[in-house]
Tab-separated table of C-alpha atoms in Angstrom:
chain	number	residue	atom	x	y	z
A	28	UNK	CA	101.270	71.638	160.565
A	29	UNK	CA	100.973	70.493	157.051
A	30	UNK	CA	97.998	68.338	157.413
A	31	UNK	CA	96.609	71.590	158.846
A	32	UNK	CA	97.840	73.657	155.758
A	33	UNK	CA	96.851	71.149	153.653
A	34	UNK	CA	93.071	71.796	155.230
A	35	UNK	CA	93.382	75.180	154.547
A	36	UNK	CA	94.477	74.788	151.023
A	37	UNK	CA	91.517	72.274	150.165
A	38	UNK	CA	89.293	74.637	151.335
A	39	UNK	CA	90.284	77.630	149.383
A	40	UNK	CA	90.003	74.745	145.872
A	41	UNK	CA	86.520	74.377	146.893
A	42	UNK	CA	85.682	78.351	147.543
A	43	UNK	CA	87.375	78.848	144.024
A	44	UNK	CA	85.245	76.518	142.232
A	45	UNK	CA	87.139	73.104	142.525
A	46	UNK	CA	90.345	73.979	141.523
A	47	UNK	CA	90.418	73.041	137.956
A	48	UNK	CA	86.828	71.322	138.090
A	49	UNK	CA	85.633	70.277	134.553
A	50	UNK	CA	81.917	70.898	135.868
A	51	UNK	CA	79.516	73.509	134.844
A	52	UNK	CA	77.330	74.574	137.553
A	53	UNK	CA	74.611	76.927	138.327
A	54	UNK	CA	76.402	79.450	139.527
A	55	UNK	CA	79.487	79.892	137.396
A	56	UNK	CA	77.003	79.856	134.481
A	57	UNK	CA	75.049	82.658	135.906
A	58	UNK	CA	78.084	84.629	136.508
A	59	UNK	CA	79.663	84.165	132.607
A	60	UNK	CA	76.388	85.276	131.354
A	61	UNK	CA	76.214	88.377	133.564
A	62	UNK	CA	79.388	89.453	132.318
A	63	UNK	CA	78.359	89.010	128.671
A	64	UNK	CA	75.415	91.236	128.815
A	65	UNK	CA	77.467	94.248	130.064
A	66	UNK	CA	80.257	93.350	127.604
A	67	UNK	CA	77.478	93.286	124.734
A	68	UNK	CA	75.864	96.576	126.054
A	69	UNK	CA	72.802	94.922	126.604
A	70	UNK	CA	72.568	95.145	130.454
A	71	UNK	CA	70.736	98.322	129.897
A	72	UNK	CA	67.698	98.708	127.244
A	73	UNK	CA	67.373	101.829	125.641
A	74	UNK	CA	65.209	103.858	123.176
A	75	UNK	CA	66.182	107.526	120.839
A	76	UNK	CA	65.067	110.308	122.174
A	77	UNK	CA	64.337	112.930	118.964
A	78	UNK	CA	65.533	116.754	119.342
A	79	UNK	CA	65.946	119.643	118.460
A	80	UNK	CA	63.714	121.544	116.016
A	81	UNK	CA	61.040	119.272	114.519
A	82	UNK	CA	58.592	120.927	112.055
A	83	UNK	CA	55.267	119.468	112.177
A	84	UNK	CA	51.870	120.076	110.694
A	85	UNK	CA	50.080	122.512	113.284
A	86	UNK	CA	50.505	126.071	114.238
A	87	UNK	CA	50.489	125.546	118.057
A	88	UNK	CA	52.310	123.491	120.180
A	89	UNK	CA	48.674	122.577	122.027
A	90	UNK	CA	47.525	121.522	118.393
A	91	UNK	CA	50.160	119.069	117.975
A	92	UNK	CA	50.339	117.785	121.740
A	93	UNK	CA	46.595	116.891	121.071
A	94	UNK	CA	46.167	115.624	118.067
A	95	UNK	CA	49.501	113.969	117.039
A	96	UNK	CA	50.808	110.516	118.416
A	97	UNK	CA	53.952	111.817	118.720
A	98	UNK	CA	53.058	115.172	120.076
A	99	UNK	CA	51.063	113.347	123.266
A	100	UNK	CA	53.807	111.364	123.878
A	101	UNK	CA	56.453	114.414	123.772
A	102	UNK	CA	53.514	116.219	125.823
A	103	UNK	CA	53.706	113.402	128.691
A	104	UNK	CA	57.365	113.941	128.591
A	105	UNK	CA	57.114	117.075	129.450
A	106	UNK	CA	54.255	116.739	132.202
A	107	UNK	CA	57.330	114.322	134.162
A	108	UNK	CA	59.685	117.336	133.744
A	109	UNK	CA	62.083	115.246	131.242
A	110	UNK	CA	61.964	117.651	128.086
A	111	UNK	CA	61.246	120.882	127.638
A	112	UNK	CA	58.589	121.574	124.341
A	113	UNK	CA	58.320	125.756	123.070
A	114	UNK	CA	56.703	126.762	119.703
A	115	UNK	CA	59.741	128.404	117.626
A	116	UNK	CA	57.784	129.587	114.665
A	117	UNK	CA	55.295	128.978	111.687
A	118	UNK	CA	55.427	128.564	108.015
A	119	UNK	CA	52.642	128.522	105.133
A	120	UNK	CA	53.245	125.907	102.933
A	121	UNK	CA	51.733	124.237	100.083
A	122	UNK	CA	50.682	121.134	100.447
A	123	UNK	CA	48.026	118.766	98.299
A	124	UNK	CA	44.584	118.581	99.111
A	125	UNK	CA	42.539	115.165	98.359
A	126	UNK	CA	43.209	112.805	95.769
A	127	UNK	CA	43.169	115.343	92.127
A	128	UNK	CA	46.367	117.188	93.010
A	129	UNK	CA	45.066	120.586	94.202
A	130	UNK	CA	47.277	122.763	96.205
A	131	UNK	CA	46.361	124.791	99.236
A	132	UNK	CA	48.590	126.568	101.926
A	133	UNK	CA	48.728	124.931	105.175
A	134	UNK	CA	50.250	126.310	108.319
A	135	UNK	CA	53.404	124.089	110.008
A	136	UNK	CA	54.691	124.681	113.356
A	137	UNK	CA	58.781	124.464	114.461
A	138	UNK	CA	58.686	123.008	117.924
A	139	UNK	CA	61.887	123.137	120.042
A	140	UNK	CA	62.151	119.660	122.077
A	141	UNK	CA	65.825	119.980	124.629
A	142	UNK	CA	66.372	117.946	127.246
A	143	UNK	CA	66.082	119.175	131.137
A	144	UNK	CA	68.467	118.633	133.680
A	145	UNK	CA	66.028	115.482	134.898
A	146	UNK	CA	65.939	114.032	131.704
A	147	UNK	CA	69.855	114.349	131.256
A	148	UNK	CA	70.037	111.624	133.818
A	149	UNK	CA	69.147	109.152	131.830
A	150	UNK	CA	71.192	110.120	128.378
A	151	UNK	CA	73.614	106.912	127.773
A	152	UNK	CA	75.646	107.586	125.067
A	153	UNK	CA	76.763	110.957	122.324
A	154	UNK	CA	74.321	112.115	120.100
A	155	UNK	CA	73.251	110.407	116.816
A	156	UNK	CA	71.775	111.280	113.585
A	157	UNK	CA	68.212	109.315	112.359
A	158	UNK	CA	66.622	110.033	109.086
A	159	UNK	CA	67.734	113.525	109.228
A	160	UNK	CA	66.727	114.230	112.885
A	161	UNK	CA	69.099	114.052	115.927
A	162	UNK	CA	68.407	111.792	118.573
A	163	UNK	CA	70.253	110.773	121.901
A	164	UNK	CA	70.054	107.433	123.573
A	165	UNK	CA	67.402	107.179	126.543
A	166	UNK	CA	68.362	104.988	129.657
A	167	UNK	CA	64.359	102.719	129.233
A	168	UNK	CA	65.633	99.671	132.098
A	169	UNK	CA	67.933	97.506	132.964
A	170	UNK	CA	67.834	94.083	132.008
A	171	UNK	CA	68.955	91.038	134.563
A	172	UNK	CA	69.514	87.377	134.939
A	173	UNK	CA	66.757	86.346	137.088
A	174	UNK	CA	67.920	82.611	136.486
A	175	UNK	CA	69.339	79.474	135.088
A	176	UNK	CA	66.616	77.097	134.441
A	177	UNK	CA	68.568	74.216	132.877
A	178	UNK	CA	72.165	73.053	131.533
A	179	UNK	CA	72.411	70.318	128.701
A	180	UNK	CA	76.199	68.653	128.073
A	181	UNK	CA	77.124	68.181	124.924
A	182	UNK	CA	79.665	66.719	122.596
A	183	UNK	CA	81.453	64.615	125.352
A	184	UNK	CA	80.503	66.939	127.683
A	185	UNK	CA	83.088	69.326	125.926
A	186	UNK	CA	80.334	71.943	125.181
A	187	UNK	CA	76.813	73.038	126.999
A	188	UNK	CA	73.546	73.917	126.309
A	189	UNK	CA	72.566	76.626	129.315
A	190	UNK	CA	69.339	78.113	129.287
A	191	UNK	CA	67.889	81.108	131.348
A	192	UNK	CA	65.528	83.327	131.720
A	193	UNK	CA	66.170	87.241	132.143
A	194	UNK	CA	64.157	90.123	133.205
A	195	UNK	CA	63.743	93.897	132.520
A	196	UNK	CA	63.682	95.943	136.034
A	197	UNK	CA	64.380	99.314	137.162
A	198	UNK	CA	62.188	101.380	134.661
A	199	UNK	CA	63.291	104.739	133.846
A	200	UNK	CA	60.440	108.236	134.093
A	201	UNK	CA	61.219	108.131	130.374
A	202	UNK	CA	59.973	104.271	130.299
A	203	UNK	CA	57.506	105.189	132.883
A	204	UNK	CA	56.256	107.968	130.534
A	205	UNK	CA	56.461	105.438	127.419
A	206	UNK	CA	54.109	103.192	129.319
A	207	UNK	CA	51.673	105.884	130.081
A	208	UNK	CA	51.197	106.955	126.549
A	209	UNK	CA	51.166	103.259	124.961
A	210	UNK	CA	48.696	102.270	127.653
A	211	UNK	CA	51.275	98.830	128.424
A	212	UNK	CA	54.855	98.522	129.960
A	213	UNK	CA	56.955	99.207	127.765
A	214	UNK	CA	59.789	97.179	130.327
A	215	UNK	CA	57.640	94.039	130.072
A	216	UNK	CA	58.040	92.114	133.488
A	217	UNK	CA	57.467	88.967	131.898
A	218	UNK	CA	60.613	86.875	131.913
A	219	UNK	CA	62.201	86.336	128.597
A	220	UNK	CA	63.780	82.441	127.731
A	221	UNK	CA	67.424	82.843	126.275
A	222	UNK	CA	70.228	80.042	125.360
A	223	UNK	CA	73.443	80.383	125.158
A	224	UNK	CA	76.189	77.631	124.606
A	225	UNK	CA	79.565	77.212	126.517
A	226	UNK	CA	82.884	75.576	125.482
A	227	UNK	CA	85.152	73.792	127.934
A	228	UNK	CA	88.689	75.171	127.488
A	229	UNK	CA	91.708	73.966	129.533
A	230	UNK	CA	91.411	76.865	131.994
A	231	UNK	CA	87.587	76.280	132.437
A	232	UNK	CA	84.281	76.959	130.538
A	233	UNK	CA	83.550	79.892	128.377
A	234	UNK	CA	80.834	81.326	126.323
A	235	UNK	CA	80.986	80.631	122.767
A	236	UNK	CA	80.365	77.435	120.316
């Protein structure tokens, strides 16, 4: 009986990673580093999301949407059903014209931009303020540990070198959308190369120098 118990008891060291073992490996790594990027917030990329009531420099909404950046991205936003765009008002102002300093009026729009129930989905986080404008943060990917491509021991094999690669997956209509507009992924699927180094403490290894 206790050779038998003694089996089972070597076998549950091994399952639960050598029972005190001193050695880094693959695996352990790889799950330390997945918990750091969701305790750093950086398991999911994001990107602000403007609302509210932006004033910009044409009368209609179909002015803007065509010939401002910003209004043909807001304008593919829309087309996925992510934010709803309506044309509040219009103002003259005056404005310079050329280089001498002459005023003339010009006409500026006030364009509504709120969220639809789609693109609440992918809100991660309480509203913010950004040169004046509110903003929300938009759910762009998720980013992974695709793998661990090498470990390095250090400092009488006290500390470790472990480097891997990670990987953005998983892209949002909003990221979709992004894409679209920039005319590239914005959730590159080229892997990125990272480092991180790990200390050996008494109850086992740890991220940190």
């Amino acid at each position: 009986m206790q050779r038998y118990l003694a089996g089972i008891a070597l076998s549950v060291c091994v399952l639960l990673a050598g029972c005190g073992s001193k050695e880094l490996t693959r695996s352990k790594a790889a799950t330390l580093i997945k918990q750091q990027l969701i305790k750093d917030g950086v398991n999911r990329m994001s990107d602000k999301l403007v609302l509210g009531d932006l004033e910009v420099p044409y009368p209609t909404l179909e002015g803007w949407i065509h010939d401002d950046q910003g209004g043909r991205l807001y304008a593919i936003f829309a087309k996925r059903k992510l934010v709803g765009l309506t044309l509040k008002g219009t103002v003259s102002r005056q404005v310079y014209k050329g280089s001498f300093g002459a005023m003339e009026p010009k006409e500026f729009g006030t364009i509504n931009v709120h969220l639809t129930e789609e693109g609440k989905r992918y809100v991660m986080g309480g509203e913010g303020i950004d040169n004046g404008h509110k903003y929300v943060p938009i759910v762009m990917c998720d980013q992974v540990l695709d793998s661990i491509t090498g470990i390095t021991l250090e400092g009488s094999n006290q500390t470790a070198r472990v480097e891997y690669k990670l990987k953005l997956v998983n892209p949002t209509p909003f990221a979709l959308a992004e894409s679209e507009w920039a005319g590239r992924p914005i959730c590159n699927p080229e892997l990125i190369d990272r480092s991180l180094m790990f200390r050996l403490f008494d109850d086992g290894w740890r991220i940190g120098n």
